[in-house]
Tab-separated table of C-alpha atoms in Angstrom:
chain	number	residue	atom	x	y	z
A	1	UNK	CA	-18.433	18.122	3.577
A	2	UNK	CA	-21.967	16.364	2.498
A	3	UNK	CA	-22.049	12.094	1.408
A	4	UNK	CA	-24.925	10.257	0.358
A	5	UNK	CA	-24.201	7.551	2.441
A	6	UNK	CA	-23.978	7.288	6.510
A	7	UNK	CA	-20.109	8.035	8.438
A	8	UNK	CA	-21.077	4.985	9.791
A	9	UNK	CA	-22.322	2.635	7.216
A	10	UNK	CA	-21.441	-0.446	8.836
A	11	UNK	CA	-18.135	-2.342	7.828
A	12	UNK	CA	-18.865	-5.305	5.483
A	13	UNK	CA	-21.280	-2.569	3.776
A	14	UNK	CA	-18.432	0.414	3.440
A	15	UNK	CA	-16.161	-3.062	2.010
A	16	UNK	CA	-19.174	-3.770	-0.623
A	17	UNK	CA	-19.594	-0.223	-1.607
A	18	UNK	CA	-15.611	-0.213	-2.153
A	19	UNK	CA	-15.613	-3.253	-4.196
A	20	UNK	CA	-18.499	-1.135	-6.089
A	21	UNK	CA	-16.470	1.556	-7.067
A	22	UNK	CA	-13.102	-0.207	-7.400
A	23	UNK	CA	-15.236	-1.935	-10.481
A	24	UNK	CA	-16.073	0.945	-11.391
A	25	UNK	CA	-13.381	2.560	-11.411
A	26	UNK	CA	-11.300	0.551	-13.016
A	27	UNK	CA	-13.406	0.440	-15.917
A	28	UNK	CA	-12.786	4.697	-16.325
A	29	UNK	CA	-8.881	3.191	-16.025
A	30	UNK	CA	-9.424	1.121	-19.064
A	31	UNK	CA	-11.251	3.563	-20.600
A	32	UNK	CA	-8.880	6.545	-20.906
A	33	UNK	CA	-6.289	3.609	-21.457
A	34	UNK	CA	-7.923	3.067	-24.254
A	35	UNK	CA	-7.989	6.849	-25.173
A	36	UNK	CA	-4.099	7.194	-24.892
A	37	UNK	CA	-3.899	4.072	-27.144
A	38	UNK	CA	-5.764	5.858	-29.435
A	39	UNK	CA	-3.697	9.012	-28.561
A	40	UNK	CA	-0.239	7.896	-27.998
A	41	UNK	CA	0.996	4.700	-29.872
A	42	UNK	CA	-1.370	4.412	-32.653
A	43	UNK	CA	-3.308	1.192	-31.376
A	44	UNK	CA	-7.106	1.498	-32.797
A	45	UNK	CA	-8.336	-2.288	-32.087
A	46	UNK	CA	-9.132	-4.568	-29.592
A	47	UNK	CA	-6.483	-6.674	-32.181
A	48	UNK	CA	-4.340	-5.437	-31.843
A	49	UNK	CA	-4.872	-4.549	-28.465
A	50	UNK	CA	-4.589	-7.573	-27.517
A	51	UNK	CA	-1.486	-8.973	-29.399
A	52	UNK	CA	0.608	-6.740	-27.780
A	53	UNK	CA	-0.842	-7.533	-24.184
A	54	UNK	CA	-0.248	-11.353	-25.428
A	55	UNK	CA	3.941	-10.568	-26.513
A	56	UNK	CA	4.390	-6.944	-25.720
A	57	UNK	CA	8.485	-7.591	-26.193
A	58	UNK	CA	6.874	-7.600	-29.682
A	59	UNK	CA	5.938	-4.416	-29.539
A	60	UNK	CA	7.612	-1.232	-30.051
A	61	UNK	CA	4.997	-0.050	-27.582
A	62	UNK	CA	4.331	-2.728	-24.863
A	63	UNK	CA	6.417	-1.201	-22.627
A	64	UNK	CA	5.505	2.057	-22.833
A	65	UNK	CA	1.653	0.480	-22.688
A	66	UNK	CA	2.089	-1.734	-19.459
A	67	UNK	CA	3.712	0.901	-17.540
A	68	UNK	CA	0.861	3.432	-18.402
A	69	UNK	CA	-1.784	0.544	-17.626
A	70	UNK	CA	-0.260	-0.777	-14.196
A	71	UNK	CA	0.266	3.115	-13.426
A	72	UNK	CA	-3.783	4.328	-14.431
A	73	UNK	CA	-5.635	0.574	-13.052
A	74	UNK	CA	-3.558	1.220	-9.727
A	75	UNK	CA	-3.888	4.770	-9.547
A	76	UNK	CA	-7.480	5.497	-10.139
A	77	UNK	CA	-8.440	1.889	-9.688
A	78	UNK	CA	-7.792	1.570	-6.456
A	79	UNK	CA	-6.428	5.178	-5.194
A	80	UNK	CA	-9.986	6.914	-6.683
A	81	UNK	CA	-11.805	4.473	-5.306
A	82	UNK	CA	-10.454	4.341	-1.679
A	83	UNK	CA	-10.628	8.282	-2.054
A	84	UNK	CA	-14.782	7.821	-3.788
A	85	UNK	CA	-15.632	6.417	-0.311
A	86	UNK	CA	-14.185	8.982	2.248
A	87	UNK	CA	-15.907	11.609	0.112
A	88	UNK	CA	-19.154	9.074	-0.479
A	89	UNK	CA	-18.768	9.147	3.926
A	90	UNK	CA	-19.036	12.743	3.826
A	91	UNK	CA	-15.486	12.380	5.535
A	92	UNK	CA	-12.890	14.849	4.116
A	93	UNK	CA	-9.914	12.378	3.224
A	94	UNK	CA	-7.320	13.821	5.579
A	95	UNK	CA	-9.525	13.088	8.060
A	96	UNK	CA	-10.685	9.906	6.968
A	97	UNK	CA	-6.710	8.599	6.451
A	98	UNK	CA	-4.623	10.710	8.494
A	99	UNK	CA	-6.369	11.580	11.751
A	100	UNK	CA	-3.421	12.018	13.526
A	101	UNK	CA	-1.719	14.729	11.680
A	102	UNK	CA	0.692	16.924	11.273
A	103	UNK	CA	3.532	13.616	11.750
A	104	UNK	CA	7.304	14.622	12.133
A	105	UNK	CA	8.674	13.980	9.044
A	106	UNK	CA	11.058	11.679	11.074
A	107	UNK	CA	8.717	9.173	11.215
A	108	UNK	CA	8.434	9.156	7.455
A	109	UNK	CA	12.401	7.594	7.754
A	110	UNK	CA	11.612	4.970	10.492
A	111	UNK	CA	9.214	3.255	8.688
A	112	UNK	CA	11.300	3.526	5.672
A	113	UNK	CA	14.020	2.854	7.030
A	114	UNK	CA	12.202	-0.349	9.275
A	115	UNK	CA	11.312	-1.961	5.964
A	116	UNK	CA	15.018	-1.500	4.520
A	117	UNK	CA	16.938	-3.216	7.841
A	118	UNK	CA	13.519	-6.560	7.414
A	119	UNK	CA	15.122	-7.191	3.736
A	120	UNK	CA	18.085	-9.671	4.385
A	121	UNK	CA	14.961	-11.215	7.287
A	122	UNK	CA	12.563	-11.427	4.810
A	123	UNK	CA	14.932	-13.256	3.081
A	124	UNK	CA	14.755	-16.608	4.650
A	125	UNK	CA	10.425	-15.955	4.182
A	126	UNK	CA	10.891	-16.046	0.753
A	127	UNK	CA	14.004	-18.344	0.199
A	128	UNK	CA	10.703	-20.789	2.430
A	129	UNK	CA	7.468	-20.502	0.454
A	130	UNK	CA	9.454	-20.191	-3.249
A	131	UNK	CA	10.305	-24.587	-2.037
A	132	UNK	CA	6.618	-24.621	-0.464
A	133	UNK	CA	5.264	-28.176	-1.112
A	134	UNK	CA	1.010	-28.517	-1.620
A	135	UNK	CA	-0.535	-31.633	-0.068
A	136	UNK	CA	-1.708	-34.197	-3.164
A	137	UNK	CA	-4.392	-32.739	-3.056
A	138	UNK	CA	-4.034	-29.164	-3.832
A	139	UNK	CA	-1.998	-30.939	-7.189
A	140	UNK	CA	-4.077	-28.994	-9.421
A	141	UNK	CA	-4.239	-25.525	-7.291
A	142	UNK	CA	-0.285	-25.674	-7.404
A	143	UNK	CA	0.075	-26.381	-10.925
A	144	UNK	CA	-1.699	-23.040	-11.863
A	145	UNK	CA	-0.255	-21.180	-9.008
A	146	UNK	CA	3.046	-21.497	-10.314
A	147	UNK	CA	2.536	-21.065	-13.721
A	148	UNK	CA	0.881	-17.588	-11.886
A	149	UNK	CA	3.667	-16.898	-10.594
A	150	UNK	CA	5.892	-17.793	-13.751
A	151	UNK	CA	3.856	-15.833	-15.609
A	152	UNK	CA	4.269	-12.444	-12.637
A	153	UNK	CA	8.251	-13.386	-12.550
A	154	UNK	CA	8.387	-13.451	-16.317
A	155	UNK	CA	6.285	-9.669	-16.091
A	156	UNK	CA	8.368	-7.950	-13.604
A	157	UNK	CA	10.911	-8.399	-15.564
A	158	UNK	CA	10.296	-7.564	-18.600
A	159	UNK	CA	9.504	-4.688	-16.974
A	160	UNK	CA	12.326	-4.164	-14.758
A	161	UNK	CA	15.060	-4.261	-18.103
A	162	UNK	CA	16.149	-0.193	-17.403
A	163	UNK	CA	17.172	-0.020	-20.662
A	164	UNK	CA	18.008	4.033	-19.933
A	165	UNK	CA	17.729	6.178	-16.921
A	166	UNK	CA	13.977	7.107	-18.437
A	167	UNK	CA	13.009	4.189	-17.777
A	168	UNK	CA	14.181	3.515	-14.585
A	169	UNK	CA	12.588	7.612	-13.557
A	170	UNK	CA	9.103	6.145	-15.086
A	171	UNK	CA	9.875	2.921	-12.960
A	172	UNK	CA	9.724	4.473	-10.228
A	173	UNK	CA	7.178	6.387	-10.483
A	174	UNK	CA	4.996	3.619	-11.894
A	175	UNK	CA	6.295	0.425	-9.610
A	176	UNK	CA	7.400	2.667	-6.253
A	177	UNK	CA	5.532	5.430	-5.734
A	178	UNK	CA	1.747	4.663	-7.423
A	179	UNK	CA	1.083	0.967	-5.552
A	180	UNK	CA	2.493	2.673	-2.596
A	181	UNK	CA	-0.231	5.535	-2.536
A	182	UNK	CA	-3.572	3.548	-3.315
A	183	UNK	CA	-2.368	0.126	-2.173
A	184	UNK	CA	-2.499	1.441	0.975
A	185	UNK	CA	-4.998	3.658	0.709
A	186	UNK	CA	-7.378	0.802	0.327
A	187	UNK	CA	-5.162	-1.134	2.331
A	188	UNK	CA	-4.441	0.372	5.296
A	189	UNK	CA	-6.177	3.075	4.281
A	190	UNK	CA	-9.635	1.245	4.081
A	191	UNK	CA	-10.273	-2.470	4.083
A	192	UNK	CA	-8.334	-2.285	8.079
A	193	UNK	CA	-10.083	0.173	9.312
A	194	UNK	CA	-13.008	-1.346	8.813
A	195	UNK	CA	-12.193	-4.486	9.485
A	196	UNK	CA	-11.220	-2.991	13.336
A	197	UNK	CA	-14.556	-2.044	13.275
A	198	UNK	CA	-16.230	-5.441	12.473
A	199	UNK	CA	-14.214	-6.711	15.293
A	200	UNK	CA	-13.472	-4.435	17.114
A	201	UNK	CA	-9.763	-5.192	17.205
A	202	UNK	CA	-6.219	-3.692	15.132
A	203	UNK	CA	-4.728	-7.300	15.732
A	204	UNK	CA	-7.625	-8.424	14.029
A	205	UNK	CA	-7.414	-5.534	11.563
A	206	UNK	CA	-4.296	-4.849	11.059
A	207	UNK	CA	-3.860	-9.414	9.861
A	208	UNK	CA	-6.380	-9.684	7.873
A	209	UNK	CA	-5.719	-6.560	6.207
A	210	UNK	CA	-2.592	-8.104	5.112
A	211	UNK	CA	-3.641	-11.688	3.829
A	212	UNK	CA	-6.661	-10.179	1.684
A	213	UNK	CA	-2.942	-7.043	0.743
A	214	UNK	CA	-0.934	-10.377	-0.548
A	215	UNK	CA	-3.991	-12.796	-2.016
A	216	UNK	CA	-4.711	-10.315	-4.324
A	217	UNK	CA	-1.359	-9.567	-6.147
A	218	UNK	CA	-1.670	-13.356	-6.738
A	219	UNK	CA	1.355	-15.294	-6.542
A	220	UNK	CA	1.291	-17.581	-3.911
A	221	UNK	CA	4.906	-18.373	-4.062
A	222	UNK	CA	5.034	-15.424	-2.176
A	223	UNK	CA	1.822	-15.454	-0.181
A	224	UNK	CA	3.419	-15.219	4.097
A	225	UNK	CA	6.293	-12.833	3.229
A	226	UNK	CA	4.335	-10.734	1.177
A	227	UNK	CA	1.883	-10.909	4.116
A	228	UNK	CA	3.824	-10.041	7.227
A	229	UNK	CA	5.266	-7.058	5.080
A	230	UNK	CA	1.749	-5.809	5.460
A	231	UNK	CA	1.626	-6.576	8.836
A	232	UNK	CA	4.231	-4.436	9.631
A	233	UNK	CA	2.370	-1.953	7.381
A	234	UNK	CA	-0.744	-2.623	8.709
A	235	UNK	CA	0.933	-1.783	12.703
A	236	UNK	CA	3.262	1.195	11.288
A	237	UNK	CA	-0.425	3.194	10.839
A	238	UNK	CA	-2.186	1.945	13.159
A	239	UNK	CA	0.272	3.354	15.506
A	240	UNK	CA	0.811	5.935	13.817
A	241	UNK	CA	-2.805	6.784	12.892
A	242	UNK	CA	-1.721	8.223	9.365
A	243	UNK	CA	-1.160	7.093	6.672
A	244	UNK	CA	1.954	8.436	5.183
A	245	UNK	CA	3.237	6.770	7.713
A	246	UNK	CA	2.774	3.266	6.016
A	247	UNK	CA	2.608	4.430	2.142
A	248	UNK	CA	6.885	5.281	3.005
A	249	UNK	CA	7.881	1.909	4.087
A	250	UNK	CA	5.456	0.823	0.677
A	251	UNK	CA	7.693	3.068	-1.145
A	252	UNK	CA	10.804	1.979	0.060
A	253	UNK	CA	10.307	-1.795	0.156
A	254	UNK	CA	9.425	-1.924	-3.790
A	255	UNK	CA	12.149	1.228	-4.456
A	256	UNK	CA	14.677	-0.435	-3.695
A	257	UNK	CA	14.471	-3.672	-5.195
A	258	UNK	CA	14.230	-1.316	-8.442
A	259	UNK	CA	17.287	0.435	-7.432
A	260	UNK	CA	18.802	-2.448	-7.420
A	261	UNK	CA	18.122	-4.056	-10.300
A	262	UNK	CA	19.195	-1.013	-11.998
A	263	UNK	CA	22.176	-1.112	-10.273
A	264	UNK	CA	22.953	-4.700	-11.237
A	265	UNK	CA	22.359	-4.075	-14.740
A	266	UNK	CA	25.106	-1.399	-14.627
A	267	UNK	CA	27.575	-3.725	-13.129
A	268	UNK	CA	27.645	-1.954	-10.210
A	269	UNK	CA	27.045	-5.132	-8.070
A	270	UNK	CA	29.096	-7.725	-9.878
A	271	UNK	CA	27.517	-10.598	-12.873
A	272	UNK	CA	26.922	-13.070	-9.154
A	273	UNK	CA	24.610	-10.676	-7.819
A	274	UNK	CA	21.342	-11.739	-8.601
A	275	UNK	CA	17.824	-9.089	-7.276
A	276	UNK	CA	15.744	-11.828	-8.239
A	277	UNK	CA	17.202	-14.877	-6.120
A	278	UNK	CA	14.495	-17.078	-3.577
A	279	UNK	CA	17.741	-18.047	-2.028
A	280	UNK	CA	17.808	-17.036	1.476
A	281	UNK	CA	21.225	-14.586	2.209
A	282	UNK	CA	24.032	-16.039	5.361
A	283	UNK	CA	21.887	-16.981	8.143
A	284	UNK	CA	23.625	-14.228	10.347
A	285	UNK	CA	22.866	-11.496	7.629
A	286	UNK	CA	18.911	-13.095	8.496
A	287	UNK	CA	19.832	-12.708	12.207
A	288	UNK	CA	20.594	-9.748	12.804
A	289	UNK	CA	18.569	-8.022	10.292
A	290	UNK	CA	15.628	-9.436	12.378
A	291	UNK	CA	16.986	-8.156	15.475
A	292	UNK	CA	17.829	-4.801	13.969
A	293	UNK	CA	13.974	-4.908	12.600
A	294	UNK	CA	12.674	-5.492	16.217
A	295	UNK	CA	14.216	-3.177	17.564
A	296	UNK	CA	13.491	-0.320	15.182
A	297	UNK	CA	9.343	-1.572	15.495
A	298	UNK	CA	10.315	-0.720	19.239
A	299	UNK	CA	11.187	2.070	18.473
A	300	UNK	CA	8.747	2.983	16.231
A	301	UNK	CA	6.204	1.683	19.037
A	302	UNK	CA	7.449	3.698	21.605
A	303	UNK	CA	7.347	6.499	19.672
A	304	UNK	CA	3.958	6.766	17.987
A	305	UNK	CA	2.436	6.676	20.889
A	306	UNK	CA	3.762	9.417	22.076
A	307	UNK	CA	1.559	12.655	21.788
A	308	UNK	CA	1.730	14.656	19.273
A	309	UNK	CA	1.979	18.680	19.149
A	310	UNK	CA	-1.076	19.936	17.661
A	311	UNK	CA	-0.538	23.025	15.005
A	312	UNK	CA	-3.439	24.999	16.736
A	313	UNK	CA	-4.419	24.522	20.446
A	314	UNK	CA	-8.098	24.270	21.745
A	315	UNK	CA	-9.111	23.899	25.570
A	316	UNK	CA	-13.004	24.771	26.865
A	317	UNK	CA	-13.248	26.983	30.111
A	318	UNK	CA	-15.671	28.069	32.061
A	319	UNK	CA	-15.156	31.466	30.126
A	320	UNK	CA	-15.093	29.750	26.812
A	321	UNK	CA	-12.919	28.314	24.232
A	322	UNK	CA	-9.610	29.749	24.798
A	323	UNK	CA	-8.023	28.943	21.560
A	324	UNK	CA	-3.168	29.670	21.430
A	325	UNK	CA	-4.045	30.739	24.992
A	326	UNK	CA	-6.492	33.478	24.195
A	327	UNK	CA	-10.345	33.640	25.313
A	328	UNK	CA	-13.253	34.728	22.921
A	329	UNK	CA	-14.600	37.798	23.488
A	330	UNK	CA	-18.186	36.167	25.031
A	331	UNK	CA	-17.796	33.345	26.591
A	332	UNK	CA	-19.797	30.099	26.261
A	333	UNK	CA	-19.849	26.999	28.213
A	334	UNK	CA	-20.997	23.120	27.788
A	335	UNK	CA	-23.904	21.907	29.803
A	336	UNK	CA	-26.154	18.872	29.454
A	337	UNK	CA	-27.724	21.208	27.653
A	338	UNK	CA	-25.332	22.170	24.684
A	339	UNK	CA	-24.028	25.433	24.738
A	340	UNK	CA	-24.576	27.997	26.174
A	341	UNK	CA	-23.728	31.999	27.335
A	342	UNK	CA	-21.694	31.591	30.722
A	343	UNK	CA	-23.998	33.853	32.452
A	344	UNK	CA	-22.986	37.584	31.778
A	345	UNK	CA	-21.864	37.382	28.459
A	346	UNK	CA	-23.755	39.052	25.499
A	347	UNK	CA	-26.940	37.053	24.039
A	348	UNK	CA	-27.814	37.428	20.276
């Protein structure tokens, strides 16, 4: 696979190229969204489209259009850009995003379990961050940030009104599956990798990419818990060497919230349960959750460091390259001059 830029491109240049690809892919996504709006929803003017975005609840197609937009923008704009960068550098996707493969299926389950178990502990961070007060000189920023938070909450509340099982399935696809794939490809698969190269430390790569991951959501009264989530996902990727591991954890984070909302709307959790609440759970729950989460992270760190048995083993010997115990008929030796035929072997 041959790319048009070097696979050893400077990390900052690689990140700039990623940004350019995201912009280009987002333009393509908007074009496809416009075509879909005309073909499936009869929206034929920008005025109609703008009116739907301002007041989606007034349109019969509001929920469907917003879900379509979110899905395509993430899938093409983020996921497509990340894959495009790997292709541009001439690196196969599997090698770029999963240099360590295959990984056991239980690694994915362990990553998902880490996220689910951490939810009570995270409620404390969510409550603290939601009540944060900014200094006086940042008053205007605080007002703007709270407005953005309110807008995001209103949009989320609208998109998570599951009036049918079909809506639930669409939400699981658009809100859980697509972000887990697309955001992990970008923030862990590319951004974290390039920042690790830039600073020479995977800890720096994990935390800086987690900060960017949280900031891009522009919900600053949920910034800290989302940053911590990004760091957990980052360490899972750094330890496992396979993008599927943080993808599984990210999916679990979003899917659990959607399923809780669906259960609450169906009355299965009681009228007093509020999945959107920013209040902290009782401290014993949070303490137990924190202890279990740290224990599971420790287990993940230990297990992910264990070498994975390759599907095909290769051993370089004096007789040549041994593949799964079978030496090739013509032996070759690796020397300072390259790979040379072994003494007495036929040459061509």
